Coordinates of C-alpha atoms in Angstrom, one line a residue:
M200 CA -26.3 -8.1 -3.8
A201 CA -23.9 -11.0 -3.6
D202 CA -22.0 -11.6 -0.3
H203 CA -18.3 -11.0 -1.0
T204 CA -17.2 -11.2 2.6
K205 CA -13.6 -11.9 2.8
Q206 CA -12.5 -14.7 5.1
G207 CA -9.2 -13.1 5.8
L208 CA -7.5 -9.9 4.5
T209 CA -3.9 -8.9 4.7
I210 CA -2.8 -5.4 3.8
V211 CA 0.9 -5.1 3.6
T212 CA 2.3 -1.6 4.0
G213 CA 5.3 -0.9 1.9
A214 CA 6.6 2.3 0.4
A215 CA 6.4 4.0 -3.0
G216 CA 10.0 3.0 -3.5
A217 CA 8.8 -0.6 -4.0
A218 CA 7.2 0.5 -7.3
K219 CA 9.4 3.4 -8.4
A220 CA 12.8 4.3 -6.8
D221 CA 14.4 7.7 -6.9
L222 CA 17.9 9.0 -6.8
G223 CA 19.9 8.1 -3.8
M224 CA 17.6 5.2 -2.7
R225 CA 19.7 2.2 -3.8
P226 CA 19.8 0.2 -0.5
Y227 CA 16.2 1.2 0.4
A228 CA 14.8 0.5 -3.0
A229 CA 16.7 -2.8 -3.3
S230 CA 14.8 -4.1 -0.2
K231 CA 11.3 -3.1 -1.4
P232 CA 10.7 -5.8 -4.1
A233 CA 10.3 -8.2 -1.2
V234 CA 7.0 -6.4 -0.4
K235 CA 5.9 -7.0 -4.0
K236 CA 6.7 -10.7 -3.9
L237 CA 5.3 -11.2 -0.5
T238 CA 2.0 -9.7 -1.6
E239 CA 1.9 -11.6 -4.8
T240 CA 2.6 -15.0 -3.3
L241 CA 0.5 -14.5 -0.2
S242 CA -2.5 -13.4 -2.3
K243 CA -2.3 -16.7 -4.2
E244 CA -1.7 -18.9 -1.2
I245 CA -4.6 -17.6 0.9
R246 CA -7.1 -17.1 -1.9
P247 CA -8.4 -20.8 -1.9
S248 CA -9.5 -20.3 1.7
G249 CA -11.2 -17.0 1.0
G250 CA -8.3 -14.8 1.9
W251 CA -7.1 -11.6 0.1
A252 CA -3.7 -9.8 0.2
N253 CA -2.9 -6.4 -1.2
A254 CA -0.1 -3.8 -0.5
I255 CA -0.3 -0.1 -0.1
L256 CA 2.7 1.9 -1.1
P257 CA 2.6 5.4 0.3
S258 CA 5.2 8.1 -0.5
I259 CA 6.3 10.3 2.4
I260 CA 3.6 10.4 5.1
N261 CA 2.8 13.8 6.5
T262 CA 3.6 13.2 10.2
P263 CA 5.3 15.3 12.9
A264 CA 8.2 12.8 12.9
N265 CA 8.8 13.2 9.2
H266 CA 8.6 17.0 9.5
D267 CA 11.2 16.8 12.3
G268 CA 13.4 14.4 10.3
M269 CA 13.2 16.4 7.1
P270 CA 13.0 20.1 8.1
G271 CA 12.6 22.5 5.2
S272 CA 11.3 19.8 2.9
D273 CA 8.6 20.6 0.4
T274 CA 5.6 18.8 1.9
L275 CA 3.1 19.5 -1.0
D276 CA 3.1 15.8 -2.1
W277 CA 3.3 14.2 1.4
I278 CA 0.4 11.9 2.1
P279 CA -2.0 12.8 5.0
P280 CA -2.5 9.7 7.2
G281 CA -6.2 10.1 6.8
D282 CA -5.8 9.4 3.0
I283 CA -4.1 6.1 3.8
A284 CA -6.9 5.2 6.2
H285 CA -9.5 5.8 3.5
L286 CA -7.6 3.5 1.1
V287 CA -7.4 0.8 3.8
G288 CA -11.1 1.3 4.5
F289 CA -11.9 0.8 0.8
L290 CA -9.7 -2.3 0.6
L291 CA -11.7 -3.7 3.6
S292 CA -15.0 -2.9 1.9
D293 CA -17.2 -5.1 -0.2
S294 CA -16.4 -2.7 -3.1
A295 CA -12.9 -4.1 -3.3
H296 CA -13.9 -7.8 -3.4
R297 CA -12.1 -8.3 -6.8
I298 CA -8.9 -6.7 -5.8
N299 CA -6.3 -9.3 -4.8
G300 CA -2.5 -9.2 -5.2
A301 CA -2.5 -5.5 -6.0
L302 CA 0.3 -3.1 -5.2
I303 CA -1.4 0.3 -4.8
P304 CA 0.7 3.4 -4.8
I305 CA -0.6 6.4 -2.9
T306 CA 1.8 9.2 -3.9
C307 CA 0.1 12.4 -5.1
G308 CA 2.0 11.7 -8.3
A309 CA 5.4 12.0 -6.6

C-alpha cells in the first residue's frame, strides 16, 4: 500500500448555509461563501508542499446550547457531534488521500 501521509491538513468548519441557504438567512448566508473560497484557495496553495484542505459544513449541531437557544425545535435532522467527529476522522485517514478542496455537507438531508 502506498504511503499517502499528509504533510499538513486543514479542516475548515463552516456551516451548511455555505452550500445552501434557507429563508431568513441573508446576512448569515452572505458570509459563508468566504469558507468556500478559503478552502479552495488554501487547498491549492498548500498542496505543493503535501498539504490538504477541506471544509465540513454541518447543519444544526445537536448540542445542549442549541436546544436551549431553540426550544421546541424539531431536532430530527440535527447532527450529533459524534457524526462530525467521524467525518473529521475519515478526512484525517489514509482513505481520504485524494480528497482536497472539498466542501462536505453533513446535514441529514436538511
